[in-house]
């Protein structure tokens, strides 16, 4: 006997029974509504939901339901309701259906909820539920932003009170984000995700990401060959940009025309600003491997830090012996801001992201 009745008017409907004695209906605990009028089957899970909710939000699901009703001869029923079988993973389908009913305001866009975010975005894209897709992308854009100022807020949130940067404790790994963005066409997430990844060692980028606590190598998340090459090329571009900045803006930097010490008769005091920038160069190179702030290969931060060293008084880093005068410091700050904006604008080009409508 079939698991499902093929007679719309059959008096006996399928009952839940233990798996050892017959068919087993694995009803989803939160998405089996007693007043539901359509059963969705995904894998070995069953969801008794409402056709009106599905059809209100999704044209593809509406078409699938209409096609199912038009083929009554082969339709299957469970507890009197027609069954729509989908090829989705029930772990993906469950949060997606919950989003249709409850929205996504409860979803957090951190590392703990990333599987839920991924599931909703995949199926919202597949079933063309634009408002849910847009809500999810709006939340993700706070972590993978389009503009530099939002990136700075994101980085500050990942830095603890001692100045140690710990993004992996709160943000999902960028390889996960890159793969999800490519799968769902969310290309606006790619530049910042690729830049985040480029700060890892090249060997880590090539090896891939294994979720914490997992020893099963089959769970390894890797980039496609194209994305891997783009990530490594972009990493080289970013590193070269930092080197160029150090050479052009720090090494042998001339004092401002308005330098306070420009006309000083004391040779030592006359060179205070130049000596300050030379010391800054040394500090930047000294921390190129993240000795102080645990940020290896992070040109955006290194360029900003070159400016912050001129005013920093905390104990998170060795303080400069001397400070540049206000005129020289302000000119250098302007150079830093311009360089960082230029770098941010170049991220899509560096990482081979050519199908963005606009950036930033």
mmCIF file of C-alpha atoms in Angstrom:
data_model
loop_
_atom_site.group_PDB
_atom_site.id
_atom_site.type_symbol
_atom_site.label_atom_id
_atom_site.label_comp_id
_atom_site.label_asym_id
_atom_site.label_seq_id
_atom_site.Cartn_x
_atom_site.Cartn_y
_atom_site.Cartn_z
ATOM 1 C CA UNK A 1 0.000 0.000 0.000
ATOM 2 C CA UNK A 2 1.257 3.504 -0.825
ATOM 3 C CA UNK A 3 2.206 5.853 1.996
ATOM 4 C CA UNK A 4 -0.286 8.382 0.641
ATOM 5 C CA UNK A 5 -3.894 8.082 -0.415
ATOM 6 C CA UNK A 6 -4.459 9.021 -4.055
ATOM 7 C CA UNK A 7 -8.206 9.400 -3.514
ATOM 8 C CA UNK A 8 -9.265 12.900 -2.485
ATOM 9 C CA UNK A 9 -12.398 11.476 -0.831
ATOM 10 C CA UNK A 10 -10.803 8.535 0.931
ATOM 11 C CA UNK A 11 -12.179 8.053 4.404
ATOM 12 C CA UNK A 12 -8.957 6.698 5.888
ATOM 13 C CA UNK A 13 -6.015 9.033 6.053
ATOM 14 C CA UNK A 14 -2.467 8.198 6.947
ATOM 15 C CA UNK A 15 -1.769 7.988 10.672
ATOM 16 C CA UNK A 16 1.537 8.416 12.445
ATOM 17 C CA UNK A 17 2.950 5.058 13.423
ATOM 18 C CA UNK A 18 6.261 3.877 14.860
ATOM 19 C CA UNK A 19 8.928 3.460 12.202
ATOM 20 C CA UNK A 20 9.289 -0.248 12.892
ATOM 21 C CA UNK A 21 5.659 -1.055 12.167
ATOM 22 C CA UNK A 22 4.819 1.007 9.110
ATOM 23 C CA UNK A 23 5.058 4.404 7.470
ATOM 24 C CA UNK A 24 6.155 7.214 9.772
ATOM 25 C CA UNK A 25 4.929 10.761 9.368
ATOM 26 C CA UNK A 26 7.583 13.036 10.837
ATOM 27 C CA UNK A 27 5.505 16.133 11.520
ATOM 28 C CA UNK A 28 7.472 19.314 12.051
ATOM 29 C CA UNK A 29 6.812 20.391 15.656
ATOM 30 C CA UNK A 30 6.384 24.120 14.892
ATOM 31 C CA UNK A 31 5.024 24.018 11.355
ATOM 32 C CA UNK A 32 2.167 21.557 11.569
ATOM 33 C CA UNK A 33 -0.966 23.689 11.856
ATOM 34 C CA UNK A 34 -4.215 21.903 12.610
ATOM 35 C CA UNK A 35 -6.038 24.285 10.257
ATOM 36 C CA UNK A 36 -3.414 23.958 7.519
ATOM 37 C CA UNK A 37 -4.667 23.048 4.042
ATOM 38 C CA UNK A 38 -1.526 21.853 2.263
ATOM 39 C CA UNK A 39 1.226 19.482 3.347
ATOM 40 C CA UNK A 40 4.758 20.138 2.182
ATOM 41 C CA UNK A 41 7.029 17.121 2.108
ATOM 42 C CA UNK A 42 10.793 17.701 2.222
ATOM 43 C CA UNK A 43 13.066 14.778 2.892
ATOM 44 C CA UNK A 44 11.403 12.875 5.712
ATOM 45 C CA UNK A 45 9.687 15.911 7.231
ATOM 46 C CA UNK A 46 6.108 17.084 6.708
ATOM 47 C CA UNK A 47 4.834 20.635 7.141
ATOM 48 C CA UNK A 48 1.092 21.268 7.315
ATOM 49 C CA UNK A 49 0.815 24.915 6.320
ATOM 50 C CA UNK A 50 -1.503 27.311 4.506
ATOM 51 C CA UNK A 51 -1.774 27.697 0.758
ATOM 52 C CA UNK A 52 -2.770 31.335 1.169
ATOM 53 C CA UNK A 53 0.491 32.166 2.961
ATOM 54 C CA UNK A 54 2.608 30.404 0.329
ATOM 55 C CA UNK A 55 0.759 31.927 -2.621
ATOM 56 C CA UNK A 56 0.745 35.413 -1.134
ATOM 57 C CA UNK A 57 4.538 35.522 -1.011
ATOM 58 C CA UNK A 58 5.835 33.299 -3.816
ATOM 59 C CA UNK A 59 4.913 33.042 -7.485
ATOM 60 C CA UNK A 60 6.992 29.850 -8.011
ATOM 61 C CA UNK A 61 5.219 28.129 -5.107
ATOM 62 C CA UNK A 62 1.869 29.322 -6.435
ATOM 63 C CA UNK A 63 2.664 27.789 -9.818
ATOM 64 C CA UNK A 64 3.773 24.524 -8.200
ATOM 65 C CA UNK A 65 0.532 24.305 -6.216
ATOM 66 C CA UNK A 66 -1.595 25.089 -9.281
ATOM 67 C CA UNK A 67 0.217 22.419 -11.291
ATOM 68 C CA UNK A 68 -0.308 19.934 -8.481
ATOM 69 C CA UNK A 69 -4.035 20.602 -8.372
ATOM 70 C CA UNK A 70 -4.251 20.295 -12.143
ATOM 71 C CA UNK A 71 -2.831 16.768 -11.991
ATOM 72 C CA UNK A 72 -5.428 15.341 -9.619
ATOM 73 C CA UNK A 73 -5.007 11.806 -10.917
ATOM 74 C CA UNK A 74 -1.548 11.511 -9.410
ATOM 75 C CA UNK A 75 -2.021 13.856 -6.449
ATOM 76 C CA UNK A 76 -1.242 12.477 -3.035
ATOM 77 C CA UNK A 77 -2.973 13.335 0.196
ATOM 78 C CA UNK A 78 -2.120 13.251 3.845
ATOM 79 C CA UNK A 79 -4.804 13.703 6.503
ATOM 80 C CA UNK A 80 -7.075 15.094 3.814
ATOM 81 C CA UNK A 81 -4.632 17.710 2.515
ATOM 82 C CA UNK A 82 -2.874 17.648 -0.820
ATOM 83 C CA UNK A 83 0.891 17.027 -0.596
ATOM 84 C CA UNK A 84 3.448 19.232 -2.336
ATOM 85 C CA UNK A 85 6.816 17.510 -2.476
ATOM 86 C CA UNK A 86 9.859 19.784 -2.619
ATOM 87 C CA UNK A 87 13.466 18.826 -3.163
ATOM 88 C CA UNK A 88 14.738 21.193 -0.448
ATOM 89 C CA UNK A 89 16.587 20.129 2.650
ATOM 90 C CA UNK A 90 14.115 20.260 5.565
ATOM 91 C CA UNK A 91 16.767 22.098 7.614
ATOM 92 C CA UNK A 92 16.599 24.884 5.013
ATOM 93 C CA UNK A 93 12.846 24.739 4.488
ATOM 94 C CA UNK A 94 11.958 25.053 8.168
ATOM 95 C CA UNK A 95 13.517 28.525 8.788
ATOM 96 C CA UNK A 96 12.272 29.706 5.387
ATOM 97 C CA UNK A 97 8.667 28.812 6.187
ATOM 98 C CA UNK A 98 9.048 30.363 9.640
ATOM 99 C CA UNK A 99 10.215 33.555 7.915
ATOM 100 C CA UNK A 100 7.072 33.597 5.768
ATOM 101 C CA UNK A 101 4.929 33.452 8.900
ATOM 102 C CA UNK A 102 6.975 35.446 11.411
ATOM 103 C CA UNK A 103 9.369 37.595 9.379
ATOM 104 C CA UNK A 104 13.103 37.726 10.085
ATOM 105 C CA UNK A 105 13.369 40.343 12.829
ATOM 106 C CA UNK A 106 14.353 37.599 15.276
ATOM 107 C CA UNK A 107 17.263 36.410 13.138
ATOM 108 C CA UNK A 108 20.731 37.494 14.251
ATOM 109 C CA UNK A 109 23.394 37.904 11.590
ATOM 110 C CA UNK A 110 26.234 36.444 13.626
ATOM 111 C CA UNK A 111 28.228 33.243 13.393
ATOM 112 C CA UNK A 112 25.723 31.318 15.545
ATOM 113 C CA UNK A 113 22.735 32.078 13.285
ATOM 114 C CA UNK A 114 24.552 31.882 9.965
ATOM 115 C CA UNK A 115 22.996 28.542 9.010
ATOM 116 C CA UNK A 116 19.540 30.033 9.532
ATOM 117 C CA UNK A 117 20.456 33.145 7.538
ATOM 118 C CA UNK A 118 21.854 30.968 4.743
ATOM 119 C CA UNK A 119 18.759 28.784 4.586
ATOM 120 C CA UNK A 120 16.379 31.723 4.420
ATOM 121 C CA UNK A 121 18.410 33.572 1.794
ATOM 122 C CA UNK A 122 18.773 30.493 -0.426
ATOM 123 C CA UNK A 123 15.080 29.669 -0.462
ATOM 124 C CA UNK A 124 13.889 33.271 -0.529
ATOM 125 C CA UNK A 125 16.000 33.580 -3.680
ATOM 126 C CA UNK A 126 14.835 30.266 -5.135
ATOM 127 C CA UNK A 127 11.152 30.989 -4.517
ATOM 128 C CA UNK A 128 11.380 34.712 -5.362
ATOM 129 C CA UNK A 129 10.241 36.048 -1.992
ATOM 130 C CA UNK A 130 11.811 39.439 -2.502
ATOM 131 C CA UNK A 131 10.866 41.131 0.767
ATOM 132 C CA UNK A 132 12.370 38.308 2.843
ATOM 133 C CA UNK A 133 15.483 38.247 0.670
ATOM 134 C CA UNK A 134 15.874 42.012 1.020
ATOM 135 C CA UNK A 135 15.404 41.882 4.800
ATOM 136 C CA UNK A 136 18.091 39.217 5.139
ATOM 137 C CA UNK A 137 20.511 41.112 2.889
ATOM 138 C CA UNK A 138 19.865 44.293 4.841
ATOM 139 C CA UNK A 139 20.953 42.534 8.010
ATOM 140 C CA UNK A 140 23.987 40.972 6.350
ATOM 141 C CA UNK A 141 25.074 44.315 4.928
ATOM 142 C CA UNK A 142 25.811 45.572 8.437
ATOM 143 C CA UNK A 143 28.594 42.986 8.655
ATOM 144 C CA UNK A 144 29.576 42.947 4.979
ATOM 145 C CA UNK A 145 28.966 46.608 4.105
ATOM 146 C CA UNK A 146 29.236 48.640 0.934
ATOM 147 C CA UNK A 147 30.890 51.692 2.458
ATOM 148 C CA UNK A 148 34.054 52.227 4.442
ATOM 149 C CA UNK A 149 32.449 53.988 7.403
ATOM 150 C CA UNK A 150 30.168 50.988 8.028
ATOM 151 C CA UNK A 151 33.204 48.699 7.766
ATOM 152 C CA UNK A 152 34.898 50.692 10.528
ATOM 153 C CA UNK A 153 31.882 50.229 12.829
ATOM 154 C CA UNK A 154 31.944 46.527 12.044
ATOM 155 C CA UNK A 155 35.637 46.287 12.914
ATOM 156 C CA UNK A 156 35.160 48.204 16.165
ATOM 157 C CA UNK A 157 32.468 45.749 17.258
ATOM 158 C CA UNK A 158 34.929 42.874 16.759
ATOM 159 C CA UNK A 159 37.612 44.482 18.942
ATOM 160 C CA UNK A 160 37.538 43.790 22.665
ATOM 161 C CA UNK A 161 38.295 46.234 25.467
ATOM 162 C CA UNK A 162 42.000 45.311 25.447
ATOM 163 C CA UNK A 163 42.317 46.166 21.759
ATOM 164 C CA UNK A 164 42.477 42.557 20.572
ATOM 165 C CA UNK A 165 40.635 41.906 17.318
ATOM 166 C CA UNK A 166 38.472 38.747 17.392
ATOM 167 C CA UNK A 167 36.140 38.727 14.395
ATOM 168 C CA UNK A 168 35.665 34.959 14.258
ATOM 169 C CA UNK A 169 34.035 34.955 17.664
ATOM 170 C CA UNK A 170 31.051 36.921 16.340
ATOM 171 C CA UNK A 171 31.126 36.972 12.527
ATOM 172 C CA UNK A 172 30.765 34.001 10.160
ATOM 173 C CA UNK A 173 33.843 32.954 8.221
ATOM 174 C CA UNK A 174 34.160 34.898 4.949
ATOM 175 C CA UNK A 175 34.460 31.707 2.884
ATOM 176 C CA UNK A 176 30.911 30.830 3.968
ATOM 177 C CA UNK A 177 29.717 34.289 2.988
ATOM 178 C CA UNK A 178 31.479 34.277 -0.390
ATOM 179 C CA UNK A 179 30.012 30.898 -1.321
ATOM 180 C CA UNK A 180 26.527 31.945 -0.204
ATOM 181 C CA UNK A 181 26.726 35.269 -2.052
ATOM 182 C CA UNK A 182 27.817 33.533 -5.272
ATOM 183 C CA UNK A 183 25.013 30.979 -4.939
ATOM 184 C CA UNK A 184 22.291 33.558 -4.353
ATOM 185 C CA UNK A 185 23.555 36.401 -6.549
ATOM 186 C CA UNK A 186 24.134 38.676 -3.544
ATOM 187 C CA UNK A 187 27.192 40.216 -5.159
ATOM 188 C CA UNK A 188 27.102 43.351 -3.001
ATOM 189 C CA UNK A 189 28.452 41.227 -0.111
ATOM 190 C CA UNK A 190 31.501 40.023 -2.035
ATOM 191 C CA UNK A 191 33.996 42.932 -1.873
ATOM 192 C CA UNK A 192 34.046 43.186 1.919
ATOM 193 C CA UNK A 193 33.905 39.397 2.330
ATOM 194 C CA UNK A 194 36.850 38.930 -0.028
ATOM 195 C CA UNK A 195 38.793 41.642 1.773
ATOM 196 C CA UNK A 196 38.077 39.995 5.125
ATOM 197 C CA UNK A 197 39.334 36.683 3.724
ATOM 198 C CA UNK A 198 42.428 38.285 2.200
ATOM 199 C CA UNK A 199 43.664 39.066 5.695
ATOM 200 C CA UNK A 200 44.127 35.335 6.326
ATOM 201 C CA UNK A 201 47.336 33.578 5.365
ATOM 202 C CA UNK A 202 47.408 32.370 1.761
ATOM 203 C CA UNK A 203 47.642 28.766 2.973
ATOM 204 C CA UNK A 204 44.466 29.193 5.045
ATOM 205 C CA UNK A 205 42.608 30.683 2.086
ATOM 206 C CA UNK A 206 43.630 27.766 -0.129
ATOM 207 C CA UNK A 207 42.917 25.069 2.471
ATOM 208 C CA UNK A 208 39.393 26.228 3.266
ATOM 209 C CA UNK A 209 37.359 26.512 6.438
ATOM 210 C CA UNK A 210 36.472 23.642 8.768
ATOM 211 C CA UNK A 211 33.790 24.577 11.328
ATOM 212 C CA UNK A 212 35.021 24.696 14.884
ATOM 213 C CA UNK A 213 34.634 21.390 16.677
ATOM 214 C CA UNK A 214 34.361 19.387 13.450
ATOM 215 C CA UNK A 215 36.965 16.764 12.560
ATOM 216 C CA UNK A 216 35.170 15.495 9.452
ATOM 217 C CA UNK A 217 37.084 16.753 6.434
ATOM 218 C CA UNK A 218 33.950 16.358 4.328
ATOM 219 C CA UNK A 219 32.600 19.374 6.249
ATOM 220 C CA UNK A 220 35.393 21.571 4.868
ATOM 221 C CA UNK A 221 34.137 24.676 3.065
ATOM 222 C CA UNK A 222 36.348 25.674 0.145
ATOM 223 C CA UNK A 223 36.279 28.304 -2.564
ATOM 224 C CA UNK A 224 35.789 27.512 -6.209
ATOM 225 C CA UNK A 225 38.970 27.685 -8.278
ATOM 226 C CA UNK A 226 37.891 31.037 -9.712
ATOM 227 C CA UNK A 227 37.147 32.544 -6.289
ATOM 228 C CA UNK A 228 40.395 31.188 -4.874
ATOM 229 C CA UNK A 229 42.442 32.842 -7.611
ATOM 230 C CA UNK A 230 40.519 36.085 -7.156
ATOM 231 C CA UNK A 231 41.100 36.008 -3.401
ATOM 232 C CA UNK A 232 44.853 35.476 -3.782
ATOM 233 C CA UNK A 233 45.172 38.109 -6.500
ATOM 234 C CA UNK A 234 43.227 40.608 -4.430
ATOM 235 C CA UNK A 235 45.430 39.847 -1.442
ATOM 236 C CA UNK A 236 48.510 40.680 -3.512
ATOM 237 C CA UNK A 237 46.939 43.940 -4.714
ATOM 238 C CA UNK A 238 46.096 44.995 -1.148
ATOM 239 C CA UNK A 239 49.593 44.180 0.101
ATOM 240 C CA UNK A 240 51.137 46.132 -2.768
ATOM 241 C CA UNK A 241 48.872 49.085 -2.029
ATOM 242 C CA UNK A 242 50.112 49.214 1.574
ATOM 243 C CA UNK A 243 53.736 49.063 0.442
ATOM 244 C CA UNK A 244 53.137 51.906 -1.986
ATOM 245 C CA UNK A 245 51.459 53.966 0.722
ATOM 246 C CA UNK A 246 54.424 53.503 3.069
ATOM 247 C CA UNK A 247 56.870 54.526 0.360
ATOM 248 C CA UNK A 248 54.863 57.512 -0.902
ATOM 249 C CA UNK A 249 53.355 58.859 2.300
ATOM 250 C CA UNK A 250 55.700 57.876 5.138
ATOM 251 C CA UNK A 251 59.270 57.217 4.028
ATOM 252 C CA UNK A 252 61.073 60.545 3.713
ATOM 253 C CA UNK A 253 57.848 62.497 4.146
ATOM 254 C CA UNK A 254 58.491 66.227 3.859
ATOM 255 C CA UNK A 255 57.089 68.526 6.554
ATOM 256 C CA UNK A 256 54.055 70.694 5.822
ATOM 257 C CA UNK A 257 54.547 74.196 4.468
ATOM 258 C CA UNK A 258 52.960 75.285 7.742
ATOM 259 C CA UNK A 259 55.089 73.019 9.946
ATOM 260 C CA UNK A 260 55.610 74.481 13.410
ATOM 261 C CA UNK A 261 59.251 73.384 13.423
ATOM 262 C CA UNK A 262 60.096 74.370 9.846
ATOM 263 C CA UNK A 263 62.167 77.426 10.784
ATOM 264 C CA UNK A 264 63.551 76.119 14.066
ATOM 265 C CA UNK A 265 67.276 76.774 14.434
ATOM 266 C CA UNK A 266 67.782 73.592 16.441
ATOM 267 C CA UNK A 267 68.524 70.811 13.856
ATOM 268 C CA UNK A 268 66.967 68.178 16.115
ATOM 269 C CA UNK A 269 63.724 70.077 16.633
ATOM 270 C CA UNK A 270 63.589 71.022 12.969
ATOM 271 C CA UNK A 271 63.395 67.313 12.085
ATOM 272 C CA UNK A 272 60.845 66.288 14.731
ATOM 273 C CA UNK A 273 57.986 65.794 12.253
ATOM 274 C CA UNK A 274 60.124 63.883 9.744
ATOM 275 C CA UNK A 275 61.507 61.714 12.549
ATOM 276 C CA UNK A 276 57.980 61.032 13.754
ATOM 277 C CA UNK A 277 56.922 59.710 10.347
ATOM 278 C CA UNK A 278 60.087 57.609 10.117
ATOM 279 C CA UNK A 279 59.220 56.078 13.492
ATOM 280 C CA UNK A 280 55.682 55.472 12.269
ATOM 281 C CA UNK A 281 57.089 53.598 9.276
ATOM 282 C CA UNK A 282 59.075 51.366 11.616
ATOM 283 C CA UNK A 283 56.014 50.681 13.776
ATOM 284 C CA UNK A 284 53.884 49.749 10.760
ATOM 285 C CA UNK A 285 56.531 47.355 9.459
ATOM 286 C CA UNK A 286 57.125 45.940 12.925
ATOM 287 C CA UNK A 287 53.490 44.927 13.240
ATOM 288 C CA UNK A 288 53.094 43.612 9.691
ATOM 289 C CA UNK A 289 52.473 40.131 11.139
ATOM 290 C CA UNK A 290 50.026 41.294 13.777
ATOM 291 C CA UNK A 291 52.393 41.259 16.744
ATOM 292 C CA UNK A 292 50.462 43.924 18.624
ATOM 293 C CA UNK A 293 46.875 43.880 17.363
ATOM 294 C CA UNK A 294 46.621 40.328 15.975
ATOM 295 C CA UNK A 295 45.809 41.714 12.518
ATOM 296 C CA UNK A 296 48.073 40.247 9.888
ATOM 297 C CA UNK A 297 47.889 41.571 6.342
ATOM 298 C CA UNK A 298 45.273 44.258 6.998
ATOM 299 C CA UNK A 299 46.248 47.289 4.899
ATOM 300 C CA UNK A 300 43.108 49.286 5.697
ATOM 301 C CA UNK A 301 43.830 49.014 9.405
ATOM 302 C CA UNK A 302 47.593 49.546 9.034
ATOM 303 C CA UNK A 303 47.063 52.785 7.092
ATOM 304 C CA UNK A 304 44.551 54.037 9.657
ATOM 305 C CA UNK A 305 46.828 53.011 12.510
ATOM 306 C CA UNK A 306 49.670 55.063 11.055
ATOM 307 C CA UNK A 307 47.464 58.089 11.653
ATOM 308 C CA UNK A 308 46.178 56.977 15.076
ATOM 309 C CA UNK A 309 49.747 56.581 16.330
ATOM 310 C CA UNK A 310 50.090 60.345 16.152
ATOM 311 C CA UNK A 311 47.520 60.812 18.908
ATOM 312 C CA UNK A 312 47.303 57.500 20.745
ATOM 313 C CA UNK A 313 47.975 57.661 24.476
ATOM 314 C CA UNK A 314 46.730 54.225 25.555
ATOM 315 C CA UNK A 315 48.888 51.231 26.367
ATOM 316 C CA UNK A 316 47.863 49.021 23.463
ATOM 317 C CA UNK A 317 50.907 50.029 21.462
ATOM 318 C CA UNK A 318 54.341 51.536 22.006
ATOM 319 C CA UNK A 319 53.899 55.297 21.857
ATOM 320 C CA UNK A 320 56.006 57.398 19.533
ATOM 321 C CA UNK A 321 58.815 59.290 21.240
ATOM 322 C CA UNK A 322 57.805 62.494 19.476
ATOM 323 C CA UNK A 323 54.662 63.774 17.796
ATOM 324 C CA UNK A 324 54.280 65.589 14.528
ATOM 325 C CA UNK A 325 53.016 69.128 14.793
ATOM 326 C CA UNK A 326 49.340 69.796 14.149
ATOM 327 C CA UNK A 327 49.881 71.080 10.589
ATOM 328 C CA UNK A 328 51.915 68.018 9.566
ATOM 329 C CA UNK A 329 49.528 65.649 11.312
ATOM 330 C CA UNK A 330 46.453 67.119 9.614
ATOM 331 C CA UNK A 331 48.073 66.839 6.178
ATOM 332 C CA UNK A 332 48.997 63.239 6.906
ATOM 333 C CA UNK A 333 45.448 62.496 8.124
ATOM 334 C CA UNK A 334 44.103 63.803 4.823
ATOM 335 C CA UNK A 335 46.510 61.499 2.957
ATOM 336 C CA UNK A 336 45.402 58.541 5.090
ATOM 337 C CA UNK A 337 41.701 59.200 4.503
ATOM 338 C CA UNK A 338 42.236 59.569 0.756
ATOM 339 C CA UNK A 339 44.304 56.374 0.557
ATOM 340 C CA UNK A 340 41.776 54.298 2.468
ATOM 341 C CA UNK A 341 38.880 55.549 0.335
ATOM 342 C CA UNK A 342 40.873 54.821 -2.809
ATOM 343 C CA UNK A 343 41.628 51.317 -1.582
ATOM 344 C CA UNK A 344 37.993 50.643 -0.679
ATOM 345 C CA UNK A 345 36.862 51.719 -4.138
ATOM 346 C CA UNK A 346 39.340 49.330 -5.745
ATOM 347 C CA UNK A 347 38.230 46.186 -3.891
ATOM 348 C CA UNK A 348 35.810 44.941 -6.599
ATOM 349 C CA UNK A 349 38.472 45.343 -9.293
ATOM 350 C CA UNK A 350 41.162 43.648 -7.228
ATOM 351 C CA UNK A 351 38.989 40.653 -6.346
ATOM 352 C CA UNK A 352 37.549 40.156 -9.828
ATOM 353 C CA UNK A 353 33.991 41.242 -8.975
ATOM 354 C CA UNK A 354 32.767 42.664 -12.259
ATOM 355 C CA UNK A 355 28.981 42.343 -11.985
ATOM 356 C CA UNK A 356 28.209 44.985 -9.373
ATOM 357 C CA UNK A 357 25.756 47.706 -10.350
ATOM 358 C CA UNK A 358 27.614 50.225 -8.233
ATOM 359 C CA UNK A 359 30.280 50.438 -5.576
ATOM 360 C CA UNK A 360 30.344 51.523 -2.878
#
